[in-house]
């Protein structure tokens, strides 16, 4: 990150972005967040779990500041309904997500303020443990 900004990943995204889950780093506010408000087209999901103790649980936010000269290293683990986000081994956010469309499997990078550079991206497919056990 060369200037303060807002950038991150869109995961479990449909090609038309109708469904998407955001993982965002805001270097101006020093926060890491997840936003599941567009993770599902199912109205029962978006209306059933949004409010807990007067707080919208679709957006989680945690303090996270990059140290001088430090690069962001995100590790994101996705399975059918759980997303775990680890930032530089110092912060973690976990969310339940319920995409409805079969094509909700894309990932994209975004930068909505400031500038950022991607050094590398690695992707691994997780083995379906239940399928392995049934073989």
PDB file of N, CA and C in Angstrom, residues 7-9 71-75 107 109 116-124:
ATOM      1  N   UNK A   7      -9.089  -1.097   0.179  1.00  0.00           N
ATOM      2  CA  UNK A   7      -8.935  -2.122  -0.846  1.00  0.00           C
ATOM      3  C   UNK A   7      -9.194  -3.496  -0.247  1.00  0.00           C
ATOM      4  N   UNK A   8      -9.343  -4.477  -1.109  1.00  0.00           N
ATOM      5  CA  UNK A   8      -9.579  -5.818  -0.591  1.00  0.00           C
ATOM      6  C   UNK A   8      -9.987  -6.808  -1.653  1.00  0.00           C
ATOM      7  N   UNK A   9     -10.744  -7.801  -1.197  1.00  0.00           N
ATOM      8  CA  UNK A   9     -11.187  -8.903  -2.048  1.00  0.00           C
ATOM      9  C   UNK A   9     -12.703  -8.997  -2.058  1.00  0.00           C
ATOM     10  N   UNK A  71       3.785  -5.392   4.312  1.00  0.00           N
ATOM     11  CA  UNK A  71       2.811  -5.704   3.265  1.00  0.00           C
ATOM     12  C   UNK A  71       1.673  -6.508   3.871  1.00  0.00           C
ATOM     13  N   UNK A  72       0.493  -6.347   3.330  1.00  0.00           N
ATOM     14  CA  UNK A  72      -0.653  -7.126   3.772  1.00  0.00           C
ATOM     15  C   UNK A  72      -0.575  -8.531   3.197  1.00  0.00           C
ATOM     16  N   UNK A  73      -0.770  -9.510   4.060  1.00  0.00           N
ATOM     17  CA  UNK A  73      -0.855 -10.899   3.623  1.00  0.00           C
ATOM     18  C   UNK A  73      -2.175 -11.455   4.144  1.00  0.00           C
ATOM     19  N   UNK A  74      -3.114 -11.632   3.236  1.00  0.00           N
ATOM     20  CA  UNK A  74      -4.418 -12.177   3.598  1.00  0.00           C
ATOM     21  C   UNK A  74      -4.449 -13.671   3.321  1.00  0.00           C
ATOM     22  N   UNK A  75      -4.990 -14.422   4.239  1.00  0.00           N
ATOM     23  CA  UNK A  75      -5.279 -15.841   4.031  1.00  0.00           C
ATOM     24  C   UNK A  75      -6.772 -15.982   4.248  1.00  0.00           C
ATOM     25  N   UNK A 107     -13.582 -14.652  -7.601  1.00  0.00           N
ATOM     26  CA  UNK A 107     -12.860 -13.776  -6.681  1.00  0.00           C
ATOM     27  C   UNK A 107     -12.317 -12.598  -7.475  1.00  0.00           C
ATOM     28  N   UNK A 109     -10.227  -8.536  -6.959  1.00  0.00           N
ATOM     29  CA  UNK A 109      -9.523  -7.582  -6.111  1.00  0.00           C
ATOM     30  C   UNK A 109     -10.084  -6.203  -6.428  1.00  0.00           C
ATOM     31  N   UNK A 116      -2.850   0.619  -4.475  1.00  0.00           N
ATOM     32  CA  UNK A 116      -2.317  -0.629  -3.910  1.00  0.00           C
ATOM     33  C   UNK A 116      -1.701  -1.435  -5.039  1.00  0.00           C
ATOM     34  N   UNK A 117      -0.773  -2.310  -4.686  1.00  0.00           N
ATOM     35  CA  UNK A 117      -0.142  -3.186  -5.665  1.00  0.00           C
ATOM     36  C   UNK A 117      -0.217  -4.616  -5.142  1.00  0.00           C
ATOM     37  N   UNK A 118      -0.559  -5.534  -6.016  1.00  0.00           N
ATOM     38  CA  UNK A 118      -0.630  -6.949  -5.654  1.00  0.00           C
ATOM     39  C   UNK A 118       0.692  -7.594  -6.037  1.00  0.00           C
ATOM     40  N   UNK A 119       1.343  -8.217  -5.069  1.00  0.00           N
ATOM     41  CA  UNK A 119       2.593  -8.909  -5.348  1.00  0.00           C
ATOM     42  C   UNK A 119       2.366 -10.329  -5.820  1.00  0.00           C
ATOM     43  N   UNK A 120       1.426 -11.027  -5.211  1.00  0.00           N
ATOM     44  CA  UNK A 120       1.144 -12.393  -5.633  1.00  0.00           C
ATOM     45  C   UNK A 120      -0.212 -12.842  -5.098  1.00  0.00           C
ATOM     46  N   UNK A 121      -0.787 -13.817  -5.779  1.00  0.00           N
ATOM     47  CA  UNK A 121      -2.040 -14.447  -5.363  1.00  0.00           C
ATOM     48  C   UNK A 121      -1.866 -15.949  -5.543  1.00  0.00           C
ATOM     49  N   UNK A 122      -2.176 -16.692  -4.515  1.00  0.00           N
ATOM     50  CA  UNK A 122      -2.155 -18.150  -4.581  1.00  0.00           C
ATOM     51  C   UNK A 122      -3.534 -18.660  -4.219  1.00  0.00           C
ATOM     52  N   UNK A 123      -3.944 -19.736  -4.894  1.00  0.00           N
ATOM     53  CA  UNK A 123      -5.247 -20.335  -4.632  1.00  0.00           C
ATOM     54  C   UNK A 123      -5.062 -21.839  -4.499  1.00  0.00           C
ATOM     55  N   UNK A 124      -5.693 -22.385  -3.484  1.00  0.00           N
ATOM     56  CA  UNK A 124      -5.709 -23.833  -3.301  1.00  0.00           C
ATOM     57  C   UNK A 124      -7.148 -24.262  -3.134  1.00  0.00           C
TER      58      UNK A 124
END
